[in-house]
CSV table of C-alpha atoms in Angstrom, one decimal:
chain,number,residue,atom,x,y,z
A,1,MET,CA,0.0,0.0,0.0
A,2,LEU,CA,2.8,2.5,0.9
A,3,ARG,CA,4.6,1.6,-2.3
A,4,GLN,CA,1.4,2.5,-4.3
A,5,ILE,CA,1.1,5.8,-2.4
A,6,SER,CA,4.7,6.6,-3.3
A,7,ILE,CA,4.1,6.0,-7.0
A,8,ALA,CA,0.9,8.1,-7.0
A,9,LEU,CA,2.9,10.8,-5.2
A,10,VAL,CA,5.5,10.9,-8.0
A,11,VAL,CA,2.8,11.3,-10.6
A,12,THR,CA,1.0,13.9,-8.6
A,13,LEU,CA,4.2,15.9,-8.0
A,14,LEU,CA,5.1,16.0,-11.6
A,15,GLY,CA,1.6,16.6,-12.9
A,16,SER,CA,0.4,19.2,-10.4
A,17,MET,CA,2.2,22.1,-12.1
A,18,GLY,CA,0.1,21.9,-15.3
A,19,LEU,CA,1.8,22.8,-18.6
A,20,TYR,CA,4.9,24.1,-16.8
A,21,ALA,CA,5.6,20.5,-15.5
A,22,GLN,CA,5.1,18.7,-18.9
A,23,PRO,CA,8.8,18.6,-19.8
A,24,TYR,CA,9.6,17.2,-16.3
A,25,TYR,CA,6.9,14.6,-16.6
A,26,ASP,CA,8.0,13.6,-20.1
A,27,LEU,CA,11.7,13.4,-19.0
A,28,TYR,CA,11.0,11.3,-16.0
A,29,PHE,CA,8.2,9.0,-17.4
A,30,GLY,CA,8.7,9.2,-21.1
A,31,ASN,CA,10.9,6.2,-21.8
A,32,ARG,CA,8.9,3.3,-20.3
A,33,PRO,CA,10.6,-0.1,-20.7
A,34,GLN,CA,9.0,-2.7,-23.0
A,35,GLU,CA,8.9,-5.4,-20.3
A,36,MET,CA,5.5,-6.5,-19.2
A,37,MET,CA,6.0,-5.7,-15.5
A,38,PRO,CA,3.7,-4.2,-12.9
A,39,THR,CA,4.2,-0.4,-12.7
A,40,SER,CA,4.8,-0.8,-8.9
A,41,LEU,CA,7.9,-2.9,-9.6
A,42,LEU,CA,9.1,-0.7,-12.5
A,43,LEU,CA,9.1,2.4,-10.3
A,44,GLN,CA,10.7,0.9,-7.2
A,45,VAL,CA,14.2,2.1,-6.2
A,46,HIS,CA,16.1,-1.2,-6.2
A,47,SER,CA,19.6,-0.2,-4.9
A,48,LEU,CA,21.7,2.5,-3.4
A,49,ASP,CA,23.2,3.2,-6.9
A,50,ASP,CA,19.7,3.6,-8.3
A,51,PHE,CA,18.8,6.0,-5.5
A,52,ILE,CA,21.9,8.1,-6.0
A,53,GLU,CA,21.3,8.4,-9.7
A,54,ARG,CA,17.7,9.4,-9.2
A,55,TYR,CA,18.7,11.9,-6.5
A,56,ASN,CA,21.2,13.4,-9.0
A,57,GLY,CA,18.6,13.6,-11.7
A,58,THR,CA,20.4,11.2,-14.1
A,59,PHE,CA,18.0,8.2,-13.9
A,60,ASP,CA,14.3,8.2,-14.9
A,61,ALA,CA,11.3,6.7,-13.1
A,62,TYR,CA,12.3,3.2,-14.2
A,63,GLY,CA,15.9,3.3,-12.9
A,64,GLN,CA,17.4,3.8,-16.4
A,65,PRO,CA,19.7,6.6,-17.6
A,66,LEU,CA,18.0,9.6,-19.0
A,67,ASP,CA,18.3,10.1,-22.8
A,68,THR,CA,20.7,13.0,-22.8
A,69,GLY,CA,20.3,13.5,-26.5
A,70,SER,CA,16.6,14.1,-26.3
A,71,ALA,CA,15.1,17.6,-26.9
A,72,VAL,CA,13.2,17.5,-23.6
A,73,TYR,CA,16.4,16.7,-21.7
A,74,LYS,CA,18.2,19.6,-23.3
A,75,GLU,CA,15.3,21.9,-22.6
A,76,VAL,CA,15.4,21.1,-18.8
A,77,ARG,CA,19.2,20.6,-18.3
A,78,GLN,CA,20.3,23.8,-20.0
A,79,ASN,CA,18.3,26.0,-17.7
A,80,GLU,CA,19.7,26.0,-14.2
A,81,ALA,CA,16.3,26.9,-12.6
A,82,PHE,CA,14.5,24.2,-14.6
A,83,TRP,CA,17.1,21.5,-13.6
A,84,ALA,CA,16.9,22.5,-9.9
A,85,LYS,CA,13.1,22.3,-10.0
A,86,TYR,CA,13.2,18.9,-11.8
A,87,ARG,CA,15.6,17.5,-9.3
A,88,SER,CA,13.6,18.8,-6.3
A,89,LEU,CA,10.5,17.1,-7.6
A,90,ILE,CA,12.3,13.8,-8.0
A,91,ILE,CA,13.9,14.1,-4.5
A,92,GLU,CA,10.6,14.9,-3.0
A,93,SER,CA,9.2,11.7,-4.4
A,94,LEU,CA,12.0,9.7,-2.7
A,95,VAL,CA,10.9,10.8,0.8
A,96,ASP,CA,9.0,8.3,2.9
A,97,ARG,CA,5.2,9.0,3.1
A,98,SER,CA,5.3,9.2,6.9
A,99,LEU,CA,7.3,12.4,6.7
A,100,TYR,CA,4.5,14.0,4.6
A,101,GLU,CA,2.1,13.2,7.4
A,102,GLN,CA,4.3,15.3,9.7
A,103,GLY,CA,4.2,18.3,7.4
A,104,SER,CA,4.3,18.5,3.6
A,105,SER,CA,5.8,22.0,3.5
A,106,ARG,CA,8.8,20.8,5.5
A,107,VAL,CA,9.4,18.0,2.9
A,108,GLN,CA,9.1,20.5,0.1
A,109,ARG,CA,11.7,22.9,1.7
A,110,PHE,CA,14.1,20.0,2.1
A,111,ALA,CA,13.6,18.9,-1.5
A,112,GLN,CA,14.1,22.4,-2.8
A,113,LYS,CA,17.4,22.8,-0.9
A,114,ALA,CA,18.5,19.3,-2.0
A,115,GLY,CA,17.6,19.9,-5.6
A,116,ALA,CA,19.6,23.1,-5.7
A,117,GLY,CA,22.5,21.4,-4.0
A,118,GLY,CA,25.3,19.2,-5.3
A,119,ALA,CA,25.2,15.6,-6.6
A,120,LEU,CA,25.9,12.5,-4.6
A,121,ASP,CA,28.8,10.2,-5.3
A,122,PHE,CA,29.2,6.6,-4.0
A,123,VAL,CA,33.0,7.1,-3.4
A,124,ASP,CA,33.6,10.8,-2.8
A,125,SER,CA,30.5,11.9,-0.9
A,126,SER,CA,30.5,12.0,2.9
A,127,TRP,CA,28.3,9.1,4.0
A,128,TRP,CA,28.2,6.1,6.2
A,129,ILE,CA,26.0,3.1,7.4
A,130,GLU,CA,24.6,2.4,10.8
A,131,VAL,CA,23.6,-1.2,11.6
A,132,PRO,CA,21.7,-1.8,14.9
A,133,LEU,CA,23.0,-5.0,16.4
A,134,ARG,CA,20.8,-6.8,18.9
A,135,GLY,CA,21.7,-9.7,21.2
A,136,THR,CA,22.2,-10.8,24.8
A,137,ILE,CA,25.1,-9.4,26.9
A,138,GLU,CA,25.4,-10.4,30.5
A,139,GLY,CA,21.9,-11.8,30.4
A,140,LEU,CA,20.3,-8.6,29.1
A,141,GLN,CA,18.9,-7.9,25.7
A,142,SER,CA,21.1,-5.1,24.3
A,143,GLU,CA,21.4,-3.0,21.2
A,144,LEU,CA,24.7,-1.8,19.8
A,145,ILE,CA,25.1,0.6,16.8
A,146,LEU,CA,27.8,-0.6,14.4
A,147,GLN,CA,29.1,2.0,11.9
A,148,MET,CA,30.5,1.2,8.5
A,149,LYS,CA,32.1,3.2,5.8
A,150,ILE,CA,33.6,2.8,2.3
A,151,LEU,CA,37.4,2.4,2.1
A,152,VAL,CA,39.0,3.3,-1.2
A,153,ASP,CA,42.6,2.3,-1.9
A,154,ASP,CA,45.1,4.1,-4.2
A,155,ARG,CA,43.9,2.0,-7.1
A,156,ARG,CA,40.3,3.0,-6.5
A,157,ARG,CA,39.3,-0.4,-5.3
A,158,ILE,CA,36.4,-0.3,-2.8
A,159,LYS,CA,35.4,-2.3,0.2
A,160,TRP,CA,33.5,-1.8,3.4
A,161,VAL,CA,35.3,-1.4,6.8
A,162,ILE,CA,33.8,-1.4,10.3
A,163,ASP,CA,34.5,2.1,11.5
A,164,ASP,CA,33.2,2.0,15.1
A,165,VAL,CA,30.6,0.5,17.5
A,166,VAL,CA,28.6,2.6,19.9
A,167,PHE,CA,27.6,0.8,23.2
A,168,PRO,CA,24.8,2.0,25.4
A,169,GLU,CA,25.8,3.6,28.7
A,170,SER,CA,24.7,0.5,30.7
A,171,LEU,CA,27.5,-1.4,29.0
A,172,LYS,CA,30.4,1.1,29.2
A,173,HIS,CA,32.0,-1.1,31.9
A,174,LEU,CA,32.6,-4.0,29.6
A,175,PRO,CA,36.3,-5.1,29.3
A,176,ALA,CA,38.1,-4.5,26.0
A,177,LEU,CA,40.3,-6.7,23.8
A,178,PRO,CA,42.7,-4.4,22.0
A,179,VAL,CA,42.4,-4.8,18.3
A,180,THR,CA,45.1,-4.1,15.7
A,181,PRO,CA,43.9,-3.7,12.1
A,182,ASN,CA,44.9,-6.7,10.0
A,183,ILE,CA,43.6,-5.6,6.6
A,184,SER,CA,43.6,-8.6,4.2
A,185,LYS,CA,43.0,-8.6,0.4
A,186,HIS,CA,41.4,-12.1,0.8
A,187,GLN,CA,39.0,-11.2,3.7
A,188,TYR,CA,36.8,-8.2,3.0
A,189,ILE,CA,33.2,-7.0,3.0
A,190,PRO,CA,32.5,-6.4,-0.8
A,191,PRO,CA,31.4,-3.0,-2.1
A,192,SER,CA,28.0,-4.4,-3.1
A,193,ALA,CA,27.3,-5.7,0.4
A,194,HIS,CA,24.5,-3.2,1.0
A,195,ASP,CA,22.5,-4.7,-1.9
A,196,ASN,CA,22.3,-8.1,-0.3
A,197,GLY,CA,21.5,-6.9,3.2
A,198,PHE,CA,25.1,-7.2,4.5
A,199,ILE,CA,25.2,-11.0,4.5
A,200,ALA,CA,29.0,-10.7,4.6
A,201,LEU,CA,28.8,-8.7,7.8
A,202,SER,CA,26.6,-11.3,9.4
A,203,ARG,CA,29.2,-13.9,8.5
A,204,VAL,CA,31.9,-11.9,10.2
A,205,LEU,CA,30.0,-11.5,13.4
A,206,SER,CA,28.5,-15.0,13.7
A,207,GLN,CA,31.1,-17.2,12.2
A,208,GLU,CA,34.5,-15.6,11.9
A,209,ARG,CA,34.0,-13.6,15.2
A,210,ASP,CA,37.2,-11.6,14.5
A,211,ILE,CA,36.9,-8.0,13.2
A,212,THR,CA,40.6,-7.3,12.8
A,213,PRO,CA,40.6,-7.9,9.0
A,214,TYR,CA,37.7,-5.5,8.6
A,215,ILE,CA,38.8,-2.4,10.5
A,216,GLU,CA,41.0,0.6,9.5
A,217,CYS,CA,41.9,1.7,13.0
A,218,SER,CA,41.2,0.8,16.6
A,219,THR,CA,38.6,2.4,18.9
A,220,GLU,CA,37.3,1.6,22.3
A,221,GLY,CA,34.0,0.5,20.9
A,222,LEU,CA,35.7,-1.9,18.4
A,223,SER,CA,37.8,-3.3,21.3
A,224,ASN,CA,34.7,-4.0,23.3
A,225,LEU,CA,33.0,-5.7,20.3
A,226,GLN,CA,36.1,-7.9,19.8
A,227,TYR,CA,35.9,-8.9,23.4
A,228,ILE,CA,32.3,-9.9,23.5
A,229,LEU,CA,32.6,-11.8,20.2
A,230,LYS,CA,35.5,-13.8,21.6
A,231,TYR,CA,34.5,-14.4,25.2
A,232,TYR,CA,30.8,-13.6,25.6
A,233,HIS,CA,29.6,-15.6,22.7
A,234,PHE,CA,27.5,-12.6,21.7
A,235,GLU,CA,25.1,-13.6,18.9
A,236,ALA,CA,24.6,-10.4,17.0
A,237,GLU,CA,21.3,-10.1,15.0
A,238,PHE,CA,20.2,-7.4,12.7
A,239,GLN,CA,17.3,-6.9,10.2
A,240,GLU,CA,17.9,-3.3,9.1
A,241,PHE,CA,20.4,-0.6,8.4
A,242,PHE,CA,20.4,3.1,7.8
A,243,VAL,CA,22.4,5.2,5.4
A,244,HIS,CA,23.5,8.7,6.4
A,245,PHE,CA,24.5,11.3,3.8
A,246,GLN,CA,26.1,14.7,4.5
A,247,PRO,CA,26.4,16.4,1.1
A,248,ASP,CA,29.0,19.1,0.7
A,249,ALA,CA,26.2,21.3,-0.8
A,250,GLY,CA,22.7,20.5,0.4
A,251,PRO,CA,21.0,19.2,3.5
A,252,SER,CA,21.9,16.0,5.3
A,253,PHE,CA,19.5,13.1,5.3
A,254,MET,CA,19.0,9.4,6.2
A,255,LEU,CA,17.7,6.4,4.2
A,256,ASP,CA,16.4,3.1,5.4
A,257,GLN,CA,17.2,-0.2,3.8
A,258,ASN,CA,14.3,0.3,1.3
A,259,TRP,CA,16.1,3.3,-0.1
A,260,LYS,CA,13.5,5.8,1.2
A,261,ILE,CA,14.4,9.1,2.9
A,262,ILE,CA,13.2,8.7,6.4
A,263,ASP,CA,14.8,11.8,8.1
A,264,PHE,CA,16.5,14.9,7.0
A,265,GLU,CA,18.1,18.1,8.3
A,266,HIS,CA,15.6,20.6,9.5
């Protein structure tokens, strides 16, 4: 139901401006794929790459590159104000419906700022992942916040590293097992791990139980995590993750694992 509402919202946003919006509508919806697939599936954002390209205005409603040679693309792209408006409408459609219920004008202000701001980049933008880990520690159900980021080497090869772990105040007394990074070219969390729900991270926590090949530097939180993985038999479980973006130009925002914007800078 929420997916259908989101689809209707996109159409409404782009159609509500009358003739002025026609180029936007044609550009975003004009190149429908030939596949006989339900519209709800065609319009879904399927990956982080897909989200970034839509946010940047370079993908259409079906997750395909815009036809940069078309007359309608040139009409919109060559006018800075038109392009910012087009992007703001697309970004507005990427916001979760629950935020509209809190105030549609607030969502519109965010989208306008984002549409006038810079583009996102998988490698060069400032962004990170948070994964809430749940499990039993000292007999109590606890939640830790594991943070991950992209690491790029001098040959532009990409992998995920575990950047830090935030423990609740009630567990600040836990002992630590000092960790020294042991980066390995054979053991790594692949750059596409977010597209399969971080199965590789689950393997590290539940089977390998050693984070040293997957960290860039040591922190107190990482040392605590290493200790409970080794000696507490901590069984970490997670079902969701959240993506935080801090664009150089434009407001910060957060996505859920369904690639919907669920929070943003006020």
